[in-house]
Coordinates of C-alpha atoms and ligand atoms in Angstrom, one line a residue:
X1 CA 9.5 -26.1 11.5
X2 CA 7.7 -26.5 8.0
X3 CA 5.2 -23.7 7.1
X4 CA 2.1 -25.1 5.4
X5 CA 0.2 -23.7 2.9
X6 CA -3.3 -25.1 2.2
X7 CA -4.4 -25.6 -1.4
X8 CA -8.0 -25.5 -1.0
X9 CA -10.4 -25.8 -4.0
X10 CA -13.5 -24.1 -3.6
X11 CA -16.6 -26.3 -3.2
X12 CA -19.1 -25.8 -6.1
X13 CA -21.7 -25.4 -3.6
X14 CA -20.5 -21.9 -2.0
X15 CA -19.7 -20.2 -5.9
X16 CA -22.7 -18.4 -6.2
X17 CA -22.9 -17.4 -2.4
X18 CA -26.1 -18.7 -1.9
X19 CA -29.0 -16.7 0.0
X20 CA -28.8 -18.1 3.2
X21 CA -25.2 -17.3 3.0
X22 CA -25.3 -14.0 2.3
X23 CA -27.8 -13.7 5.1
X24 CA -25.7 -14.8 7.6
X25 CA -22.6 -12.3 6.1
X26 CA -24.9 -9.5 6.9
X27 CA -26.2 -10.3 10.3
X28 CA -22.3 -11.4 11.3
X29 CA -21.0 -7.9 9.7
X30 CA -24.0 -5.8 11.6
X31 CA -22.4 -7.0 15.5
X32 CA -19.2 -5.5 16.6
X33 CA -17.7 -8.6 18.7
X34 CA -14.3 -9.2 17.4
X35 CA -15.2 -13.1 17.0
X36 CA -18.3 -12.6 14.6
X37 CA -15.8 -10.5 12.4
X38 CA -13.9 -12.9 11.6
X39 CA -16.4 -14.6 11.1
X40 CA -17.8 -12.1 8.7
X41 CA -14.1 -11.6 6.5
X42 CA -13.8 -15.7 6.4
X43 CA -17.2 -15.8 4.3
X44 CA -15.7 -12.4 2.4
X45 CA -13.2 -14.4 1.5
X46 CA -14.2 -17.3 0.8
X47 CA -16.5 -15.0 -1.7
X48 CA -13.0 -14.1 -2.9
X49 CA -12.0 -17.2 -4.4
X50 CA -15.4 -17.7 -6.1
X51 CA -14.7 -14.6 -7.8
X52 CA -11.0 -15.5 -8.5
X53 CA -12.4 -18.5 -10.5
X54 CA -15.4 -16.7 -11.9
X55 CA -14.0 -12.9 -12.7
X56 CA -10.5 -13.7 -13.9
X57 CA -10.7 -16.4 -15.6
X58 CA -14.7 -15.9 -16.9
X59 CA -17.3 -17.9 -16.2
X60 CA -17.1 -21.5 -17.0
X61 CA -12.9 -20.7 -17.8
X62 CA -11.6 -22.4 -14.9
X63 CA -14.2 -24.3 -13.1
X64 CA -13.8 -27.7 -15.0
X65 CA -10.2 -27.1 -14.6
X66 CA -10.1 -25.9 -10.7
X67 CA -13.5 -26.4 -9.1
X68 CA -16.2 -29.0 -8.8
X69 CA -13.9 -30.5 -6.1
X70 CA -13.9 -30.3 -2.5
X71 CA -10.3 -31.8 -1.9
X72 CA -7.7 -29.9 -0.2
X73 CA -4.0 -30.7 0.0
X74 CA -1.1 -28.9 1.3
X75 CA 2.0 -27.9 -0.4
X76 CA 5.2 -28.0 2.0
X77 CA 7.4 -24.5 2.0
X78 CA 10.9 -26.0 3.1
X79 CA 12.5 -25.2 6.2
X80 CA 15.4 -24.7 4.6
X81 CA 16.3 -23.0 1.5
X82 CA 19.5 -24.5 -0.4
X83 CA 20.2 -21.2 -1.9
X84 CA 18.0 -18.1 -1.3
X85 CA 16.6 -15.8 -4.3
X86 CA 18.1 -12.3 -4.2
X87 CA 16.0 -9.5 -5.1
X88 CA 18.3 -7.0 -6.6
X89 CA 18.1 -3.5 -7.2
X90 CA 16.3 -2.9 -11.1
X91 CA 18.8 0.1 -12.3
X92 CA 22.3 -2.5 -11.4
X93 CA 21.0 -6.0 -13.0
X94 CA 22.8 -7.3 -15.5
X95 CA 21.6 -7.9 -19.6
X96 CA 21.6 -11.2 -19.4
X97 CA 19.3 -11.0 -16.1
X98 CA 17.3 -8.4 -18.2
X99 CA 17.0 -10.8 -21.1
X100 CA 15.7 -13.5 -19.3
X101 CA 13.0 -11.8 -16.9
X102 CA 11.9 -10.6 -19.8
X103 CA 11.4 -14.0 -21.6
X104 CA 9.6 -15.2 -19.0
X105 CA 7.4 -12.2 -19.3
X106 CA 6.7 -12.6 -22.6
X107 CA 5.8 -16.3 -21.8
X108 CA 3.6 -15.3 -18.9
X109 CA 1.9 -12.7 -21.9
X110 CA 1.3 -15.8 -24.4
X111 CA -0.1 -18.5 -21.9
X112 CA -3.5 -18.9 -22.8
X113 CA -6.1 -16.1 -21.6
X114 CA -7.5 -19.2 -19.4
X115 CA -4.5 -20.0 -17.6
X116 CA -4.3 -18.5 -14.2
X117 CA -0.8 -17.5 -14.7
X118 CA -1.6 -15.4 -17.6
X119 CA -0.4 -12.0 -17.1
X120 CA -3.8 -10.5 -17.5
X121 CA -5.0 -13.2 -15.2
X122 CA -2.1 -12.1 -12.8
X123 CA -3.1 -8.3 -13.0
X124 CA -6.7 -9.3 -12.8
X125 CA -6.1 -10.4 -9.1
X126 CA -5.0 -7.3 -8.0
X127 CA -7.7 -5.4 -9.4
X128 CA -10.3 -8.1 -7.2
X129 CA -8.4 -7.6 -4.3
X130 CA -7.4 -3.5 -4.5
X131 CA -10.3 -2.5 -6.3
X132 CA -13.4 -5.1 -6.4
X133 CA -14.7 -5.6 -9.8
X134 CA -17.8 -4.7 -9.4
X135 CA -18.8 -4.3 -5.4
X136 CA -20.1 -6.9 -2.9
X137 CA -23.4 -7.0 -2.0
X138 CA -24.1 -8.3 1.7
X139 CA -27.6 -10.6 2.0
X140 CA -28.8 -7.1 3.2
X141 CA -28.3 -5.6 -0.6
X142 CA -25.6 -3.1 0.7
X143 CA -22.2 -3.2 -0.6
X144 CA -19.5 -4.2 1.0
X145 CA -16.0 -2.4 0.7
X146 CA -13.7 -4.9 0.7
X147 CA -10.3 -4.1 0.1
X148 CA -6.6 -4.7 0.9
X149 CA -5.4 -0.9 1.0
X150 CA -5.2 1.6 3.6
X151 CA -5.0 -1.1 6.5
X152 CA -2.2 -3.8 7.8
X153 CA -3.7 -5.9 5.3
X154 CA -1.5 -4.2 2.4
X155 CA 2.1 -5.7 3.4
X156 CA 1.1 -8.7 3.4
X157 CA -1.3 -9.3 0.5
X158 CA 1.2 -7.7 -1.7
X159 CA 4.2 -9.6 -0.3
X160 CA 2.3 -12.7 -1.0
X161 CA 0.7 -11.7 -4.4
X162 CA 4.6 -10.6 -5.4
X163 CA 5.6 -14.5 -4.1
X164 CA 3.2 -16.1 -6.6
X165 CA 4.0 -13.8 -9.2
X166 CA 7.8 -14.4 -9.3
X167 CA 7.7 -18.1 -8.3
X168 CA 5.3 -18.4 -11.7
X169 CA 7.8 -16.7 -13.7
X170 CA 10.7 -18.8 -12.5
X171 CA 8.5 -21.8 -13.3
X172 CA 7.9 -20.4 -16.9
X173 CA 11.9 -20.8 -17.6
X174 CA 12.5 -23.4 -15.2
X175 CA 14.8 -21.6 -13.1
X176 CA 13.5 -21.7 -9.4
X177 CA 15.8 -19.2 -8.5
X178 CA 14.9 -16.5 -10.3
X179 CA 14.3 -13.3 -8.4
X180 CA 12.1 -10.1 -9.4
X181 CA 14.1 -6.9 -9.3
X182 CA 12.8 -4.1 -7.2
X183 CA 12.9 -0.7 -8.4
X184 CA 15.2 1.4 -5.7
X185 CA 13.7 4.5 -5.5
X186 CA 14.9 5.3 -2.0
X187 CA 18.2 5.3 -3.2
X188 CA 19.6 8.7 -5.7
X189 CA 20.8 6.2 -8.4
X190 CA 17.1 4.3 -9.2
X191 CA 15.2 7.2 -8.5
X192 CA 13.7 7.0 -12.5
X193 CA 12.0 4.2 -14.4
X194 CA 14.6 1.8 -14.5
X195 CA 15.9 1.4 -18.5
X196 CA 14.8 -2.7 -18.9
X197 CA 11.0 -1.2 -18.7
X198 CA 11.1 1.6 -21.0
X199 CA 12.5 -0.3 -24.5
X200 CA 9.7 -0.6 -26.8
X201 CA 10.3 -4.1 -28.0
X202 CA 10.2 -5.6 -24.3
X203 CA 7.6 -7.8 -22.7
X204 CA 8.2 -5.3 -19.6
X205 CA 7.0 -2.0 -21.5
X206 CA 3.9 -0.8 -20.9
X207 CA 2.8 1.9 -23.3
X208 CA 0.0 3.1 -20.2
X209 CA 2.9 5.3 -18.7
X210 CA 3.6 9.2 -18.3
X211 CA 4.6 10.8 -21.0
X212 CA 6.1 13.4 -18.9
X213 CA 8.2 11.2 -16.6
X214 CA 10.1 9.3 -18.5
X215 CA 13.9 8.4 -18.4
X216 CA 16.0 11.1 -16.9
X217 CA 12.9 12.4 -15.2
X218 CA 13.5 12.1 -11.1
X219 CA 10.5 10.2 -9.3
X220 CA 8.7 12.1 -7.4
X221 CA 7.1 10.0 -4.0
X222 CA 5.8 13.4 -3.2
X223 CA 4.1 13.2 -6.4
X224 CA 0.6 14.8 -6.5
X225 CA -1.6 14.7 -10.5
X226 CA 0.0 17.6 -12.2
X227 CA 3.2 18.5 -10.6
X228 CA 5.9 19.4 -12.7
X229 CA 9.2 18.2 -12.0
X230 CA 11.7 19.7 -9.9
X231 CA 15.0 20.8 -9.9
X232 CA 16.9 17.1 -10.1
X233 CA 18.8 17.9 -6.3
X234 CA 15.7 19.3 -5.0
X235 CA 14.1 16.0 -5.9
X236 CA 16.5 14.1 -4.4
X237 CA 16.6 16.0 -1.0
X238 CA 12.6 15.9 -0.7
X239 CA 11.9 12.1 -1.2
X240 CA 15.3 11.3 0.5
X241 CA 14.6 13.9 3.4
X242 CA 11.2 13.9 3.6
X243 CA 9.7 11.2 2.3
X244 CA 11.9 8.7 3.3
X245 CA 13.3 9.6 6.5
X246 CA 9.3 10.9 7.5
X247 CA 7.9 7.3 6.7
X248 CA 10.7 5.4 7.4
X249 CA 12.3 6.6 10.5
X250 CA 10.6 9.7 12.3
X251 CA 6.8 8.8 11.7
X252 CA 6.9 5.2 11.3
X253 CA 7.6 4.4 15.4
X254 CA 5.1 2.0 15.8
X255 CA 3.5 -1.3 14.0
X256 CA 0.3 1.2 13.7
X257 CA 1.9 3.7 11.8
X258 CA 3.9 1.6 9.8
X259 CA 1.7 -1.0 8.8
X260 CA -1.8 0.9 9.4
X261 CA -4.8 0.1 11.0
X262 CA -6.2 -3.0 11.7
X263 CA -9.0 -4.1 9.4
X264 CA -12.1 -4.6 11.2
X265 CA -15.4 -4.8 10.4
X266 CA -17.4 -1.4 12.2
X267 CA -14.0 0.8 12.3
X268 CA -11.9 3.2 9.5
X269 CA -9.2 2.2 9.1
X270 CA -5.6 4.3 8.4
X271 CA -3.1 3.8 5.6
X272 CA 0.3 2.7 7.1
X273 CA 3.9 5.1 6.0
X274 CA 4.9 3.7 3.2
X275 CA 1.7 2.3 1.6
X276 CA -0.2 6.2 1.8
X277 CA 3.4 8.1 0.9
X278 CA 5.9 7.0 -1.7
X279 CA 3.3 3.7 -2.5
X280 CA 0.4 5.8 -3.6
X281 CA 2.6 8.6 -5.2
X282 CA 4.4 6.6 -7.1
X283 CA 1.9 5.2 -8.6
X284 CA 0.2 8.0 -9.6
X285 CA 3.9 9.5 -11.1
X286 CA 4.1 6.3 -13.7
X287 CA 0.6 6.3 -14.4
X288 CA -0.4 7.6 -17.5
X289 CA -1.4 11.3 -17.7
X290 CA -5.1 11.9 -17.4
X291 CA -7.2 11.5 -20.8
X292 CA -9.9 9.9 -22.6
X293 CA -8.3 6.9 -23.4
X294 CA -6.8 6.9 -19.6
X295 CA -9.6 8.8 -17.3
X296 CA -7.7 7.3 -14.1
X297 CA -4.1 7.6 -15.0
X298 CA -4.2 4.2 -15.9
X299 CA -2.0 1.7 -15.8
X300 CA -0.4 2.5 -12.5
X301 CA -2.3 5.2 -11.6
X302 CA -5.4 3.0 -10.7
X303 CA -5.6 0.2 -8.6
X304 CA -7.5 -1.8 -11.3
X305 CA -5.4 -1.6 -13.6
X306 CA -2.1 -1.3 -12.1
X307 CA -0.6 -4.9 -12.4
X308 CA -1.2 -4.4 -16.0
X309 CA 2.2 -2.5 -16.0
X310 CA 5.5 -5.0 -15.6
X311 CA 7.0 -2.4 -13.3
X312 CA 3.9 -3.3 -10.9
X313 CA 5.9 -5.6 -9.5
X314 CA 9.1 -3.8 -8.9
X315 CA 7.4 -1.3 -7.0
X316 CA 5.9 -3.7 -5.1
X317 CA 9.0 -5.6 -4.7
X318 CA 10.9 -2.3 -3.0
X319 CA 7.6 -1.9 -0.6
X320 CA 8.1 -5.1 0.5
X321 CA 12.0 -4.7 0.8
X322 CA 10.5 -1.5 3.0
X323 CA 9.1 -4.1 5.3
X324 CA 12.4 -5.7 5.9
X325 CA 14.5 -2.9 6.5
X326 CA 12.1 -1.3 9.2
X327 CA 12.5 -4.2 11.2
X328 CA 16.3 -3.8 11.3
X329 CA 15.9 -0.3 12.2
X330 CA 16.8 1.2 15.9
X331 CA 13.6 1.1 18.4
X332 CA 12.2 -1.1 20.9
X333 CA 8.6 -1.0 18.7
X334 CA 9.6 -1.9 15.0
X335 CA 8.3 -5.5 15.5
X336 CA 5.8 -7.4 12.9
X337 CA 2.1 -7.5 14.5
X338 CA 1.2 -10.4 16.9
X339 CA -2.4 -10.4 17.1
X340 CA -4.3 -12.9 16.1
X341 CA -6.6 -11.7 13.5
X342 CA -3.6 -10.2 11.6
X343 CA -1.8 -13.7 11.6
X344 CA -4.5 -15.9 10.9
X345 CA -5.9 -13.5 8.1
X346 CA -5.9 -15.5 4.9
X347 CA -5.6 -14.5 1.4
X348 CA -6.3 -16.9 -2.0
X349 CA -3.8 -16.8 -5.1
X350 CA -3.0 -19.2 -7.9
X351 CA 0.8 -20.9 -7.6
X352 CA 2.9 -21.8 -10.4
X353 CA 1.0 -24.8 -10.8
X354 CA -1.9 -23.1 -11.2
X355 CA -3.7 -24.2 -8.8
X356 CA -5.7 -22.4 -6.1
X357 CA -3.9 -22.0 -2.9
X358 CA -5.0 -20.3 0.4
X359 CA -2.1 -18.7 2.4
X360 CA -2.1 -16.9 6.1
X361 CA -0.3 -13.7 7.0
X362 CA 1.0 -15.5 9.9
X363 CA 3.1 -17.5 7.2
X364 CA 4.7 -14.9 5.3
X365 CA 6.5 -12.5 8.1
X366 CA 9.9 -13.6 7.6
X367 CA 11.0 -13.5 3.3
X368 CA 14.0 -16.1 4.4
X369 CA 11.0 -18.4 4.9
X370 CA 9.5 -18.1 2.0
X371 CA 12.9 -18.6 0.1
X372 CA 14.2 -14.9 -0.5
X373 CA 16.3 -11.9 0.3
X374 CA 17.1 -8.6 -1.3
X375 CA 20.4 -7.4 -1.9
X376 CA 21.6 -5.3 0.6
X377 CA 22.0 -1.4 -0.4
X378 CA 23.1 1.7 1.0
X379 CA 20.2 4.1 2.3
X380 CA 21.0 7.5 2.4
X381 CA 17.9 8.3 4.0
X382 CA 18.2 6.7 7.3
X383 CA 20.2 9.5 9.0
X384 CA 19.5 12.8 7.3
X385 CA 16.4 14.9 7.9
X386 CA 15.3 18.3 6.9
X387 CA 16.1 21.5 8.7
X388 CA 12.9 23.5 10.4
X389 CA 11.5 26.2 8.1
X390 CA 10.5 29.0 10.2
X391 CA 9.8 28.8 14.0
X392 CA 6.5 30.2 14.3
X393 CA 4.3 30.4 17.4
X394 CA 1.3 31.2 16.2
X395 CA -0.5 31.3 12.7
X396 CA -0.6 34.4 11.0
X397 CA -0.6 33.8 7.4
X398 CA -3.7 36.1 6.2
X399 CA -3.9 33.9 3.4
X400 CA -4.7 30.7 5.6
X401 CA -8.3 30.0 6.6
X402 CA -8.8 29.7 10.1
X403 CA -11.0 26.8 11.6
X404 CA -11.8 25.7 15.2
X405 CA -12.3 22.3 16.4
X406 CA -16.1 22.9 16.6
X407 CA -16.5 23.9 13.2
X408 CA -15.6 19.9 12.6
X409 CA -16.1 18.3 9.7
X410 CA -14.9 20.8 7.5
X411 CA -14.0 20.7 4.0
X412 CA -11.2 21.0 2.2
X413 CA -10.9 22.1 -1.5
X414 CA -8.3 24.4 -3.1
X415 CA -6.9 26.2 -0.5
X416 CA -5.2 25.3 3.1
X417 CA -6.9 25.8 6.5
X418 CA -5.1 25.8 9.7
X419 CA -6.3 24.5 13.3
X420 CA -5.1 25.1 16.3
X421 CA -4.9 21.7 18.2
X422 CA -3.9 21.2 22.0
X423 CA -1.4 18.7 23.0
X424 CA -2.0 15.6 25.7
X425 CA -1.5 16.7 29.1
X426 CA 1.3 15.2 29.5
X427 CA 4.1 16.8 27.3
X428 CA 7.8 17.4 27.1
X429 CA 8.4 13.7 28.1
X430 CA 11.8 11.6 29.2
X431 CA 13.4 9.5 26.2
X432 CA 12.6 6.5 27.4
X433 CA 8.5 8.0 27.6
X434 CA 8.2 8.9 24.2
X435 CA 9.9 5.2 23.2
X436 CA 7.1 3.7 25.0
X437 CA 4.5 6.7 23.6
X438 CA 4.7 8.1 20.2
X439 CA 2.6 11.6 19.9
X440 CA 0.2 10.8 17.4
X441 CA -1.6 13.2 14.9
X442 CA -4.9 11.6 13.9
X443 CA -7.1 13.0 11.0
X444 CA -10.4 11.4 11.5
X445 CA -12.8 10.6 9.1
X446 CA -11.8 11.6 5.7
X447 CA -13.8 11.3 3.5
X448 CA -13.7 11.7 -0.8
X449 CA -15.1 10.3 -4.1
X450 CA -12.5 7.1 -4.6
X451 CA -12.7 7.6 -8.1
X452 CA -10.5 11.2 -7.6
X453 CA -6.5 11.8 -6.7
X454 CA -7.0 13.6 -3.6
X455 CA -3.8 14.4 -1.9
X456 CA -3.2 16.8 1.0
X457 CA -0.2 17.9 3.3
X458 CA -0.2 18.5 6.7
X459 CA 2.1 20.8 8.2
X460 CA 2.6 21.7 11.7
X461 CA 3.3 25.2 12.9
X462 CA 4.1 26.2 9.6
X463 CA 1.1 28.4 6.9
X464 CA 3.6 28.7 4.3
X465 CA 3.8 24.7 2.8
X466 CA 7.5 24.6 2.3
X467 CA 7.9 21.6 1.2
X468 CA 8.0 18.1 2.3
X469 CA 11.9 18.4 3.0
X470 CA 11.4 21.2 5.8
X471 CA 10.9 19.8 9.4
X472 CA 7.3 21.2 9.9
X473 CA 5.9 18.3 7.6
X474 CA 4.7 15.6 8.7
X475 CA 3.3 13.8 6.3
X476 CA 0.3 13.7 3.5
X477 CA -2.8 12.1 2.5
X478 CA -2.7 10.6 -1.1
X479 CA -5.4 8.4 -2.6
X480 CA -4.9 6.0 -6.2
X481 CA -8.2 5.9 -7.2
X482 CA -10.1 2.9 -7.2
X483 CA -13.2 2.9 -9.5
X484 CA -16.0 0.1 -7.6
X485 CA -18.5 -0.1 -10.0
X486 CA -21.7 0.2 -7.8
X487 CA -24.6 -0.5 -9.2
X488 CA -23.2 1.1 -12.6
X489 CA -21.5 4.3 -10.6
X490 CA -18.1 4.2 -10.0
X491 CA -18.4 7.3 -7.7
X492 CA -17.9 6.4 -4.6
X493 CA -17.2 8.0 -1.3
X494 CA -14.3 6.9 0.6
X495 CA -13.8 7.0 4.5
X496 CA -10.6 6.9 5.7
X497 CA -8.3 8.1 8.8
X498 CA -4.7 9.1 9.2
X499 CA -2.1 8.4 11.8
X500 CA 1.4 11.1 11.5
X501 CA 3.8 9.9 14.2
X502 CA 5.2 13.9 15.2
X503 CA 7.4 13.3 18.6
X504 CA 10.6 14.1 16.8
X505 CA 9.0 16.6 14.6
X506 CA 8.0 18.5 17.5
X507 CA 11.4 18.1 18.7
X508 CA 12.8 18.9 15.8
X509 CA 11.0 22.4 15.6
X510 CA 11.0 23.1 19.2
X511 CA 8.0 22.9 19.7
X512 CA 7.5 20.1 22.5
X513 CA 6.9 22.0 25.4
X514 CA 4.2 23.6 24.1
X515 CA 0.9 23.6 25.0
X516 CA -0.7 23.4 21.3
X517 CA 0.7 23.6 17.8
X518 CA -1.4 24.5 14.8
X519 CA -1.9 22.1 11.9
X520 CA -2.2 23.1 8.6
X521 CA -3.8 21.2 5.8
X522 CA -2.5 22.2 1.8
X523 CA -4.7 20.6 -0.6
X524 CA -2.5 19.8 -3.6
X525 CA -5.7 19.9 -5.9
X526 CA -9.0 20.9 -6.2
X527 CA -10.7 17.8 -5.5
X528 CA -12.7 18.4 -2.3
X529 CA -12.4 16.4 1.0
X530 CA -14.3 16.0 4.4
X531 CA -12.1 15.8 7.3
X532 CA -14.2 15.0 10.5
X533 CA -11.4 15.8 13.7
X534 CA -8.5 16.0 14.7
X535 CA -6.6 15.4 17.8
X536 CA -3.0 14.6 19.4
X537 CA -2.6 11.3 21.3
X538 CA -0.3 9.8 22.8
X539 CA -0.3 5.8 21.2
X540 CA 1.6 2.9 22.3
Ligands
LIG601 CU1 -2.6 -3.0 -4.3 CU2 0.5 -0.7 -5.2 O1 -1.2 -1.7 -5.0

């Protein structure tokens, strides 16, 4: 079976979105039914590839190039690959791998600023899709967020983005087998920035990193602004322990809570594991430190700006690897989404012949397919997982503020709160139950200026935050910030939920034959949040 992708050139008539089409966005995005949705993120997108011709590569750039036509071809993936590119891991490649990604770096760098395959060009896309330029209006006059974080769209677009991104570098030196690296930091030996991105003379440096986290300094996917560096073991155990194991293995049962919410028009969506965890912190851990020359911790540190960094892309590369690995791991659940609307979502790029191509989710589930693997690794998280902290029934930390679930929404800012939170009727469930129902704690409705690096913890039945390698944690909230520009303010309030998968936490700390735990929240900064509910569910 071939996959198809369709190259699709934008028709001149739809670049400016014209009134009548706008009107018809809004009155599709104001119903609910599922088929007027689509509906809805089809014109969105479509919206999208004006603003790919027009916002990265400036008005007039591309167009005589890339529009004015309203032919579409297809380009054939084969079905078979004669030899597969390996993505290996960043800290073990060789020099003479080194030397050559970084040639065709330095060639991406030098094409000219109105070649889509310029690296600004490249970086440019990611900041339409993660972070919208400067908002979307509907026909209504409202803007539209319209992103690809916090939902399932995130493995995807980046899986694909990462595709065109390495296919146009192996087309800049001719060698169709080149491979990104990806940057192992689930793995004790490329937990740091690894070396090729850190010399000075490269076309992988980026000058927009921490000061404070370079080379030997252990990443930190617990990471929250302003955290100094632990102990180098202590380091280890937490993102091995907790973040790892947490996202990977104990709180990642299900597509949901892997992947994240669906993305539907009407409905907030949730971050999946990996994207909300080791994603976001580890961005905000490379990013520069906060000043006036980088007020959002750019490069990585803000969505915008982010694939302005080289190393972009081998983070990306070991998210992606993330998808392929959780696959393989034991459960009946840990299978790739089937419904439609996540198949048949469709997202627009440039390929290495720079031309504009549209490509489905549906066609990018299997990395065989698209003509790669990565080099398999040992993962020292998959097994271990930390030890309970203290065994508490009930909260009793006189330090702790205590809420109800009537005094909902409540806001969080500088110090932790604790709720007490009753568990579904039906608890202390067979094995083969809680394979077919995971125990679900949803925070609903948080909400916090975009523009801000929230991050919060949440504990259960324990006050006293021990750390994200003790088994009471179970999991946090982190947010990059984005910076929308609407209608010249880049403040912006964010809604999001969250989704911590806790049946083998609550085994883990005794605690599943209880009739209610208590959930703490530990804000890691002073940047205040909403939180509108909480509950246990049990999710399937
Ligand atoms: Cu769209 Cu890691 O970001």
């Amino acid at each position: 079976m071939e996959t198809t992708i369709i190259v699709e050139e934008i028709k001149l008539g739809c670049k400016d979105g014209s009134r009548q089409e706008r009107e018809e966005d809004a009155r599709a995005l104001g119903r609910q039914s599922l088929r007027r949705e689509k509906r809805a993120l089809g014109h969105c997108w479509r919206r999208i590839a004006w603003r790919l011709e027009t916002y990265c590569l400036g008005f007039g750039g591309a167009l005589s190039g890339f529009g004015g036509s309203s032919t579409s071809h297809e380009i054939k993936l084969p079905s078979q690959h004669t030899s597969l590119r390996v993505r290996q891991p960043a800290h073990k490649v060789s020099s003479e791998y080194i030397a050559k990604y970084n040639k065709a770096t330095e060639i991406m760098r030098n094409l000219p600023p109105s070649d889509p395959r310029n690296f600004m060009q490249q970086a440019n896309i990611h900041a339409l899709y993660c972070d919208g330029p400067d908002g979307d209006k509907d026909g209504l006059g409202k803007y539209i967020q319209f992103l690809v974080h916090n939902s399932w769209l995130f493995f995807p677009f980046h899986r694909w983005y990462v595709y065109f991104y390495e296919k146009i570098l192996g087309n800049l030196i001719g060698d169709p087998n080149f491979a990104l690296p990806f940057w192992n930091w689930d793995h004790p030996d490329g937990m740091q920035i690894p070396d090729m991105y850190t010399d000075e003379s490269s076309a992988l440096y980026d000058l927009n990193r921490s000061t404070a986290h370079q080379p030997p300094t252990t990443v930190d996917l617990d990471y929250h602004n302003g955290k100094a560096p632990k102990p180098r073991e202590e380091q280890v155990d937490d993102n091995l322990y907790g973040v790892m194991y947490k996202n990977m293995v104990s709180g990642a049962k299900l597509p949901l809570l892997f992947f994240g919410s669906p993305y539907r028009e009407g409905s907030t969506t949730t971050p999946g594991s990996i994207e909300k965890h080791p994603h976001n912190c580890v961005h905000i851990w490379t990013g520069h430190e906060i000043t006036p020359q980088t007020p959002l911790g750019e490069d990585m540190g803000a969505f915008y700006s982010a694939g302005r960094d080289p190393i972009f892309f081998a983070h990306h590369a070991n998210v992606d690897r993330m998808w392929n690995i959780w696959k393989t791991l034991d459960g009946p659940k840990r299978k790739d989404i089937t419904k439609p609307d996540f198949l048949d979502f469709s997202f627009v790029f440039y390929d290495e012949h720079a031309q504009l191509v549209r490509v489905k989710i549906r066609d990018c589930l299997n990395t065989e397919v698209l003509g790669y693997v990565y080099e398999k690794v040992e993962l020292p998280w998959l097994k271990e997982r930390g030890m309970p902290h203290t065994r508490l029934a009930v909260p009793r930390n006189p330090n702790v503020r205590k809420v109800e679930l009537t005094d909902f929404p409540i806001t969080l800012k500088g110090s932790a709160v604790t709720i007490v939170v009753p568990r579904p009727a039906k608890k202390a469930r067979s094995k083969e139950e809680k394979e077919e129902e995971e125990e679900v704690l949803v925070v609903e409705d948080i909400s916090f200026d975009g523009i801000l690096r929230v991050k919060f913890d949440v504990y259960v039945n324990d006050e006293y935050a021990p750390g994200p390698a003790n088994a009471e944690f179970a999991g946090c909230f982190a947010n990059v910030p984005h910076k929308h520009k609407h209608g010249g303010d880049h403040h912006h309030i964010h809604k999001v939920s969250l989704n911590l998968g806790i049946t083998d936490l609550l085994d883990e700390i005794g605690a599943d034959n209880d009739d209610s735990v208590f959930v703490t929240f530990v804000p890691n900064n002073s940047y205040p949040v909403t939180i509108g509910g909480i509950k246990l569910e049990l999710l399937s």
